[in-house]
PDB file of C-alpha atoms in Angstrom:
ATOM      1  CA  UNK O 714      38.171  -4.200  19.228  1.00 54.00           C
ATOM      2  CA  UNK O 715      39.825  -5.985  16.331  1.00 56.00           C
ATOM      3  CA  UNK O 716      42.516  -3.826  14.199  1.00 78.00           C
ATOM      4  CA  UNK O 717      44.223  -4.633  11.114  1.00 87.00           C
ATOM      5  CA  UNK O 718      47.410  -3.104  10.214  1.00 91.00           C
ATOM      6  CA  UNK O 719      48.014  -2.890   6.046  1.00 93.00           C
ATOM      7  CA  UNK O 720      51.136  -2.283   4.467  1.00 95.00           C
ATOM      8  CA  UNK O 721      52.713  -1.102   2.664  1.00 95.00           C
ATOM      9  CA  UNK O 722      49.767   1.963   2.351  1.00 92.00           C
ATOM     10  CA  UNK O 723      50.544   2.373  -1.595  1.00 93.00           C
ATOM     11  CA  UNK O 724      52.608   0.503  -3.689  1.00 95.00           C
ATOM     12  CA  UNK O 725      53.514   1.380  -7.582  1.00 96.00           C
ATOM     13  CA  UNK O 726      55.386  -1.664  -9.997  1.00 97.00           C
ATOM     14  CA  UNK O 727      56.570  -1.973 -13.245  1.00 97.00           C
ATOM     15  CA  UNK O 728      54.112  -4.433 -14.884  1.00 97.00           C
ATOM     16  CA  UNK O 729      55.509  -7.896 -14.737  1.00 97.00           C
ATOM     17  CA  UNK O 730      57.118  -7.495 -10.939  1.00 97.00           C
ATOM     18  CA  UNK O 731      55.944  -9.391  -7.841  1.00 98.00           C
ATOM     19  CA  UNK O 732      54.487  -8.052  -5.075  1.00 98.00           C
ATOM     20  CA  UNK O 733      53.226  -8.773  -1.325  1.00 98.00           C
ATOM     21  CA  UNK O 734      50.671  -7.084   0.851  1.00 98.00           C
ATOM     22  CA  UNK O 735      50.648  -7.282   4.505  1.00 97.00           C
ATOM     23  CA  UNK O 736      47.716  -7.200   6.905  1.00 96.00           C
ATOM     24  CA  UNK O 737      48.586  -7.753  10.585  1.00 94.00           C
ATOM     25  CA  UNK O 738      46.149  -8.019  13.363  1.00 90.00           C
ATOM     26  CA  UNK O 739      46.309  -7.192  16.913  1.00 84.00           C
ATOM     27  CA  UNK O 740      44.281  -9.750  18.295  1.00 84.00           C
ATOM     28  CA  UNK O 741      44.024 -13.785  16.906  1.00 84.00           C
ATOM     29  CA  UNK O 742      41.541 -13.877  13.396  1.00 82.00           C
ATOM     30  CA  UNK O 743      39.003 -15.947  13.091  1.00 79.00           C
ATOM     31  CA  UNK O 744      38.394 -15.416   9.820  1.00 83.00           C
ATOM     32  CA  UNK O 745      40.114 -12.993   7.499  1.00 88.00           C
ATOM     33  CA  UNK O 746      39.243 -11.717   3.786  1.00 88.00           C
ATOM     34  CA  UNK O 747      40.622 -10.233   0.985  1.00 92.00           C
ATOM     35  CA  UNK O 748      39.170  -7.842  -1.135  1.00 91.00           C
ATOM     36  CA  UNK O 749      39.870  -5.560  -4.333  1.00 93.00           C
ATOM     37  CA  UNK O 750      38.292  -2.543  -4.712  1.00 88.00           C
ATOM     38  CA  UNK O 751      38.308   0.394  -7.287  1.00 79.00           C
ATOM     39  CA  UNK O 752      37.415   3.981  -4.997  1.00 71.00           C
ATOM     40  CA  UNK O 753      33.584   4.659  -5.641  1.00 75.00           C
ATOM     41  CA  UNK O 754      32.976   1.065  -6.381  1.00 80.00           C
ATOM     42  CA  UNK O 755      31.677  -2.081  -4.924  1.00 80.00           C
ATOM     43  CA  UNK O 756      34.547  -4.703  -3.188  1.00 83.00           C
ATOM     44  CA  UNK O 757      35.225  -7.737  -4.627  1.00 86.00           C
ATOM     45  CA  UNK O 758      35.799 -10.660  -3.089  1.00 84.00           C
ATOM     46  CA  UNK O 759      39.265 -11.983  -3.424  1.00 91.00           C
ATOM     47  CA  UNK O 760      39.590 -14.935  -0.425  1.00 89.00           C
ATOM     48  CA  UNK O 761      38.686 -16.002   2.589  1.00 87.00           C
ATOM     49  CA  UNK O 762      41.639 -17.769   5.325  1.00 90.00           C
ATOM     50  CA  UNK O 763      40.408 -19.168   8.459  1.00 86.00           C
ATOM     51  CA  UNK O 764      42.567 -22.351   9.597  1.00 89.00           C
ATOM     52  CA  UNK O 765      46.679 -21.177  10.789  1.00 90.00           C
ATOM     53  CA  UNK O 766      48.979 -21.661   7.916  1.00 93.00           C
ATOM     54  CA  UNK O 767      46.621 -21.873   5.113  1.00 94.00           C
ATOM     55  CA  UNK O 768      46.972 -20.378   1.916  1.00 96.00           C
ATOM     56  CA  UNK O 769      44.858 -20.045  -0.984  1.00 95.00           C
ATOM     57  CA  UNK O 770      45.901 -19.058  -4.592  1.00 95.00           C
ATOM     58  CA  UNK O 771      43.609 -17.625  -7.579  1.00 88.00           C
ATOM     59  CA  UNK O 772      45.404 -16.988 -10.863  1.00 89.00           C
ATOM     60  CA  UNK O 773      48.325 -14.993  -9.964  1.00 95.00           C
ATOM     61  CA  UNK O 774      47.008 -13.788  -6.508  1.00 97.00           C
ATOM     62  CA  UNK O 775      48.093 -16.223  -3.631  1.00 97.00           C
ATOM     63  CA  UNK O 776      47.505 -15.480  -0.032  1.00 97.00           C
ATOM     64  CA  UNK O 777      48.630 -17.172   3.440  1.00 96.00           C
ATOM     65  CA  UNK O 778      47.584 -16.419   6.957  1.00 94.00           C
ATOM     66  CA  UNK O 779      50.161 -17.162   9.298  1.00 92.00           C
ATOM     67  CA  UNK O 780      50.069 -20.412  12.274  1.00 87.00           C
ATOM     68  CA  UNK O 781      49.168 -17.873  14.718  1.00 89.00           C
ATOM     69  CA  UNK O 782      46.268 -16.164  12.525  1.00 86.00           C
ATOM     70  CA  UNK O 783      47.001 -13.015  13.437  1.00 91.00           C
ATOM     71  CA  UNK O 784      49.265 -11.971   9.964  1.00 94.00           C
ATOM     72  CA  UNK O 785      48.197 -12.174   6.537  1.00 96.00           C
ATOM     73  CA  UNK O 786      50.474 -11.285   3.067  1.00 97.00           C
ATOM     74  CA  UNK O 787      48.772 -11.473  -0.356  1.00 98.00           C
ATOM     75  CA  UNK O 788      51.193 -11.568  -2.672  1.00 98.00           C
ATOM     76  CA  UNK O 789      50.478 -11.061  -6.820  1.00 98.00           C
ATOM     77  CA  UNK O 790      52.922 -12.542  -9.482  1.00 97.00           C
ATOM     78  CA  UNK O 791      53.635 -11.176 -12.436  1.00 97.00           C
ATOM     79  CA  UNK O 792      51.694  -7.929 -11.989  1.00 97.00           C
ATOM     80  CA  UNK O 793      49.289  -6.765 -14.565  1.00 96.00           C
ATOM     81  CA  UNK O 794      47.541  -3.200 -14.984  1.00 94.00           C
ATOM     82  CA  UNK O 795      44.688  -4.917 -14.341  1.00 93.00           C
ATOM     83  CA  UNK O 796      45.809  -6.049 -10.815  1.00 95.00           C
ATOM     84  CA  UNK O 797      45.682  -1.961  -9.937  1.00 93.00           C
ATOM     85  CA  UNK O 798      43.119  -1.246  -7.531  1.00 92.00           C
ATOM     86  CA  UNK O 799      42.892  -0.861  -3.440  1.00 91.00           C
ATOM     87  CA  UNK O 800      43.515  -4.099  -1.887  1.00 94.00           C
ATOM     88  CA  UNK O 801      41.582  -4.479   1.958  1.00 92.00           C
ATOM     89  CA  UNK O 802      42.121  -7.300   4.140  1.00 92.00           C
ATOM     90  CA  UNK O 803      38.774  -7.481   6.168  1.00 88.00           C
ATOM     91  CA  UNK O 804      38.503  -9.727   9.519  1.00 83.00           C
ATOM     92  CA  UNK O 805      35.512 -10.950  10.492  1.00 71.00           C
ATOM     93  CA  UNK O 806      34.960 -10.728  14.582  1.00 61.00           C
ATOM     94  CA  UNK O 807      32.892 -13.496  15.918  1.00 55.00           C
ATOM     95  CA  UNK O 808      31.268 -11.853  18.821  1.00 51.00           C
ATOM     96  CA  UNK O 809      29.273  -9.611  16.337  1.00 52.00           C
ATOM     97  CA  UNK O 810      29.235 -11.097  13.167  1.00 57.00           C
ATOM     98  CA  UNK O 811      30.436  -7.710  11.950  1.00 65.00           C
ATOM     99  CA  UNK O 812      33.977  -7.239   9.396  1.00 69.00           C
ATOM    100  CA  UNK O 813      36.262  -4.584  10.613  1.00 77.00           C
ATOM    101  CA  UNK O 814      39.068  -3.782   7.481  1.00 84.00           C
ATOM    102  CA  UNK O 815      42.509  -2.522   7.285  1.00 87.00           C
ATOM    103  CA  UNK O 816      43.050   0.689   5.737  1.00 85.00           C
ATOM    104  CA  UNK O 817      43.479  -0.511   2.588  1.00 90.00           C
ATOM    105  CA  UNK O 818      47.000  -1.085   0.026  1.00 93.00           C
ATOM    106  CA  UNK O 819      46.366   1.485  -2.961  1.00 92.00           C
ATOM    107  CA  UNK O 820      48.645  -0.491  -5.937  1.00 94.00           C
ATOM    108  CA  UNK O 821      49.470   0.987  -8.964  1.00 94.00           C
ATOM    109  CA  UNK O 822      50.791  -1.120 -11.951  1.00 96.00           C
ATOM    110  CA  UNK O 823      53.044   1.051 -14.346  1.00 95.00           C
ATOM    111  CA  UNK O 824      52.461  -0.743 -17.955  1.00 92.00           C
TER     112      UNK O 824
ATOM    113  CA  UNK R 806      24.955 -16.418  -6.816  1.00 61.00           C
ATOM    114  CA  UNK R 807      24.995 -13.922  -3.367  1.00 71.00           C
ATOM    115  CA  UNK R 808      24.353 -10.930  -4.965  1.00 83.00           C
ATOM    116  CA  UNK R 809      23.360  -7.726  -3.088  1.00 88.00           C
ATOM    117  CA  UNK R 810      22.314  -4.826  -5.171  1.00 91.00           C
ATOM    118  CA  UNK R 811      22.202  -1.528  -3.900  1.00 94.00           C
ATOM    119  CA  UNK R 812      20.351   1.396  -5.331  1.00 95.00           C
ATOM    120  CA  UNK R 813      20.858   4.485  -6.414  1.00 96.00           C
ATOM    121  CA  UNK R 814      24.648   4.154  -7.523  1.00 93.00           C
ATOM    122  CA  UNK R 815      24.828   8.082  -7.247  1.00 94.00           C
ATOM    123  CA  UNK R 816      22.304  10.493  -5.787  1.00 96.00           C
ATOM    124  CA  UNK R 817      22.742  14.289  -5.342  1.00 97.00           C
ATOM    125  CA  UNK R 818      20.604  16.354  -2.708  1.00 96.00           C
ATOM    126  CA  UNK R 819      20.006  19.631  -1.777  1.00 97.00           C
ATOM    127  CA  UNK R 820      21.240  20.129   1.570  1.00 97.00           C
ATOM    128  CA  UNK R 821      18.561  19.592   4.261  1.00 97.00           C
ATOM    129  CA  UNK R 822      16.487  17.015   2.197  1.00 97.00           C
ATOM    130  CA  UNK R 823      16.049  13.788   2.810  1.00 97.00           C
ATOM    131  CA  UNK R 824      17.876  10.456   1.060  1.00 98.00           C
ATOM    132  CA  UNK R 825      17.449   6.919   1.257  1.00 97.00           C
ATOM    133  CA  UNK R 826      19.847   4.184   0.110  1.00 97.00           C
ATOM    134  CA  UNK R 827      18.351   0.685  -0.659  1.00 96.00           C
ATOM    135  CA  UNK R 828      20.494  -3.089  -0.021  1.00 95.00           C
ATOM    136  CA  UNK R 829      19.007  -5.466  -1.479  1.00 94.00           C
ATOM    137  CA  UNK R 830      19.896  -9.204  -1.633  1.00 90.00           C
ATOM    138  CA  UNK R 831      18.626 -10.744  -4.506  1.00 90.00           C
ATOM    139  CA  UNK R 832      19.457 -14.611  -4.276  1.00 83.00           C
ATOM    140  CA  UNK R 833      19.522 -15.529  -0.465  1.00 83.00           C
ATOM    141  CA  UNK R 834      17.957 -14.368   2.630  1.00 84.00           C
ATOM    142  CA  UNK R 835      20.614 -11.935   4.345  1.00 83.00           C
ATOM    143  CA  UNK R 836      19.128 -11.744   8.565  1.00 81.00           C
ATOM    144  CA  UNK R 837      22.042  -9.423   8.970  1.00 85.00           C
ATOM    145  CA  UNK R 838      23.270  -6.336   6.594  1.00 89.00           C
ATOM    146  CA  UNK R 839      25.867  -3.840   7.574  1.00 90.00           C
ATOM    147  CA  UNK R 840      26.561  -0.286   6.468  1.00 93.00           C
ATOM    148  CA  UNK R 841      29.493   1.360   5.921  1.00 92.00           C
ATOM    149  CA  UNK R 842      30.647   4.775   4.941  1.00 93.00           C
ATOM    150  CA  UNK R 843      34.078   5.277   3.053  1.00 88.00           C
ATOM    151  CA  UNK R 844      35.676   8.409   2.519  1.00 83.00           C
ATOM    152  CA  UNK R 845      38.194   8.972  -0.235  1.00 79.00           C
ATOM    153  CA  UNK R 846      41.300   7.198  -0.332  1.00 73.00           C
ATOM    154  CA  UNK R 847      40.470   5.350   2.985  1.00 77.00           C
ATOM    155  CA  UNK R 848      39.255   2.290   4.032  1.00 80.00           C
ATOM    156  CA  UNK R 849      35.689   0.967   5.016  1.00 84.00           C
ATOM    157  CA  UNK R 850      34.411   2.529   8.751  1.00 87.00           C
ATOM    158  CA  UNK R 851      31.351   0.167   9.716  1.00 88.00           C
ATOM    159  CA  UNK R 852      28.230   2.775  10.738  1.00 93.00           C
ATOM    160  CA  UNK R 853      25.830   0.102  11.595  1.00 92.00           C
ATOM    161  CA  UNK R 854      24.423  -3.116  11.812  1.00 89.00           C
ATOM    162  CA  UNK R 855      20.916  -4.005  10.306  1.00 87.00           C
ATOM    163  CA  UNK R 856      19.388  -6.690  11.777  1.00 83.00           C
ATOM    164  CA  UNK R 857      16.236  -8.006  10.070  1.00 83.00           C
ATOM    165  CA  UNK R 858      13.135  -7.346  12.376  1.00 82.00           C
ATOM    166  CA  UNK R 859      14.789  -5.804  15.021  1.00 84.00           C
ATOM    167  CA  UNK R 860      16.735  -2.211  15.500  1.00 88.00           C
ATOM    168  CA  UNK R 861      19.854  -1.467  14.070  1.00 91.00           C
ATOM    169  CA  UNK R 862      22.976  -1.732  16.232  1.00 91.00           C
ATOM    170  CA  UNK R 863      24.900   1.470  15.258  1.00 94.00           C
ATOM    171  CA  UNK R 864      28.824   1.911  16.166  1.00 91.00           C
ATOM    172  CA  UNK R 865      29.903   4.282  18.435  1.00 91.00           C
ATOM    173  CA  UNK R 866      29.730   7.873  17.090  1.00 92.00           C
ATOM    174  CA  UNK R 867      26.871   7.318  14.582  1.00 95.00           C
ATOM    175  CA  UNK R 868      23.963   9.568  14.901  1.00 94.00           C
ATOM    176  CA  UNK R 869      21.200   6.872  14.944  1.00 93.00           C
ATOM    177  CA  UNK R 870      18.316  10.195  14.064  1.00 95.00           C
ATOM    178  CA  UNK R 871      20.318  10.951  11.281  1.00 96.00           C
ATOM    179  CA  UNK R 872      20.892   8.024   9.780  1.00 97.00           C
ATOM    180  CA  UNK R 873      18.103   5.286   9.836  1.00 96.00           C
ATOM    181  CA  UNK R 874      18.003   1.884   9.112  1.00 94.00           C
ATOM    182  CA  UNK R 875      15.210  -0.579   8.319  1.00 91.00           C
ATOM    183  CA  UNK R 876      15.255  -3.937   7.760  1.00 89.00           C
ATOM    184  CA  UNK R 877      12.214  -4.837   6.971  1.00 82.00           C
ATOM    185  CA  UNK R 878      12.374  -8.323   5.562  1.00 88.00           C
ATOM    186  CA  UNK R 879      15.201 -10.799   4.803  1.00 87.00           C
ATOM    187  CA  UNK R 880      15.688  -9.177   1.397  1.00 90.00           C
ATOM    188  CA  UNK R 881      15.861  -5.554   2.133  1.00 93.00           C
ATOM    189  CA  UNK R 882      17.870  -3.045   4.181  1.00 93.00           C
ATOM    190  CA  UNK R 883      17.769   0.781   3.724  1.00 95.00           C
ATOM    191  CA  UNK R 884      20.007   2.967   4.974  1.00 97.00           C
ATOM    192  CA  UNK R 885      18.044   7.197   5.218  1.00 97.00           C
ATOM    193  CA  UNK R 886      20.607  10.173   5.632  1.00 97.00           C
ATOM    194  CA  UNK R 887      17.740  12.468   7.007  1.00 97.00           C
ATOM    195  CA  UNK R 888      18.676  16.274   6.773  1.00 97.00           C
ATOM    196  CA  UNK R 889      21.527  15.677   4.910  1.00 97.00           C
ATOM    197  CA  UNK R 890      24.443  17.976   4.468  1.00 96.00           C
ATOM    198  CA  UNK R 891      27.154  18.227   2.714  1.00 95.00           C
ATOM    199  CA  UNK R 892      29.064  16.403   5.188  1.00 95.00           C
ATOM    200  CA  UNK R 893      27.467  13.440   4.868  1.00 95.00           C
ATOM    201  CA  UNK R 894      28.486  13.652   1.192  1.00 95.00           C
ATOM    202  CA  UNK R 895      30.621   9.941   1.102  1.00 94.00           C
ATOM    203  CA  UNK R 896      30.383   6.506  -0.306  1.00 93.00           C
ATOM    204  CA  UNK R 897      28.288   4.145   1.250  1.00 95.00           C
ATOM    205  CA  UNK R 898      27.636   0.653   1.109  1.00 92.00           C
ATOM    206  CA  UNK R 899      26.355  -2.145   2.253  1.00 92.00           C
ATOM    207  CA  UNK R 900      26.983  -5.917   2.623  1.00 88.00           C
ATOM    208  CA  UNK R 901      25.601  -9.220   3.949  1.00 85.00           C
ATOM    209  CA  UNK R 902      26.767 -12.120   5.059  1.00 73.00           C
ATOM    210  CA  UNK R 903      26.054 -15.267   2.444  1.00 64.00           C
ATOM    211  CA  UNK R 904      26.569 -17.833   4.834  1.00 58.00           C
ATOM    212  CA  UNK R 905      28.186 -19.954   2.052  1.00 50.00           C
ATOM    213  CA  UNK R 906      31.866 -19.703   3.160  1.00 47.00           C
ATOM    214  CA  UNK R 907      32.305 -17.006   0.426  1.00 49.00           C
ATOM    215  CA  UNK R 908      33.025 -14.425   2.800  1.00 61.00           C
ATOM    216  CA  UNK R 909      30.280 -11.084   2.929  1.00 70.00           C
ATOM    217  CA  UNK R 910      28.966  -9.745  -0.566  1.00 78.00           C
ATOM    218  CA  UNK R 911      29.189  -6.246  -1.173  1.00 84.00           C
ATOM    219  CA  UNK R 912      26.854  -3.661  -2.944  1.00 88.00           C
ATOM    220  CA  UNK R 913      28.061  -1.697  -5.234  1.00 87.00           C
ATOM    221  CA  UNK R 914      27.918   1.495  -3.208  1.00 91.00           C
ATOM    222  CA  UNK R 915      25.975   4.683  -3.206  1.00 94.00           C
ATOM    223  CA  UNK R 916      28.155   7.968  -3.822  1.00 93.00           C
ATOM    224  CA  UNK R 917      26.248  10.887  -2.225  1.00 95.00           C
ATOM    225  CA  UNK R 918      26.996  14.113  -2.982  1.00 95.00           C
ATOM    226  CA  UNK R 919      24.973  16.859  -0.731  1.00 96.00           C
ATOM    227  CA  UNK R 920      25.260  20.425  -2.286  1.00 96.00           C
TER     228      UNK R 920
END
């Protein structure tokens, strides 16, 4: 079965600081996600990676997948408080059609 | 667009009853809708997989009596905790897959509390 590897498992910045989340997988990807969650609430999608060394920015959240697929970093400029959340890298296994996620990056943002 | 809405946001049961979650997806046809169950401060564990028509394909470890799934049409899944107790008390939610290269759309989540 397909498992992801996150780290660092928590994270706390000083608002302003740049910071990178890893998500390593034990088998090749053939797709892998990003999402941002708040505990007790609904994920939200972040981005998708599929093709080896692609990488994909939205405002101040940039991610890359590595030429092998099988490692991931999502990396946030210029934190805000608003960046704070749980951050899961999700990767989507073909034979099934079904996600399996990492356990998740808690990130605090100290204002 | 791909929006999945999932109903009730929070329920609380007496322990023994009976609950049922609803996934919804309310702009696109969704043939496939998993289930997951998270428990605080970890990640997502996947507890099933809803296929429209046909019976559920539940992971290893799920009790498929306890919780049911029906996917009734290409709009709907609902997830049933049947005799719930208070360790089924989690979050759970559901998501499809939207097909549109955006990845799979979440539900909000259900938080059940059994008491």
């Amino acid at each position: 079965s397909q498992e992801l590897e996150q780290s660092p498992q928590s994270l706390i910045v000083q608002e302003g600081k740049n910071l990178t989340i890893n998500c390593t997988s034990s088998k090749t990807l053939y797709g892998l996600y990003w999402y941002k969650q708040k505990y007790g609430e609904g994920l939200i999608f972040l981005m998708m990676l599929q093709k080896g060394g692609e990488e994909k920015s939205h405002e101040k959240i940039t991610a890359k997948l590595d030429e092998k697929k099988q490692q991931s970093s999502l990396h946030i400029t210029a934190s805000q408080p608003s960046h704070a959340g749980i951050y899961l890298c999700g990767a989507l296994n073909t034979n099934a059609g079904k996600s399996t996620f990492g356990d998740g990056t808690t990130l605090t943002v100290k204002p | 667009g791909a929006v999945v809405s999932q109903h009730p946001s929070r329920v609380i049961c007496k322990s023994g009853t009976s609950v049922k979650i609803e996934c919804r997806s309310l702009d696109f046809q969704a043939t496939t809708m998993f289930w997951y169950r998270q428990f605080p401060k970890q990640s997502l564990m996947l507890m099933a997989t809803s296929n429209e028509g046909s019976k559920a394909t539940y992971e290893q470890g799920v009790e498929k009596d306890k919780f049911l799934i029906n996917h009734a049409s290409l709009t709907l899944s609902t997830l049933t905790v049947t005799s719930a107790h208070p360790e089924d008390s989690s979050f759970y939610i559901c998501s499809a897959a939207t097909q549109t290269g955006f990845g799979y759309t979440f539900g909000s989540g259900t938080r059940l509390t059994v008491v």
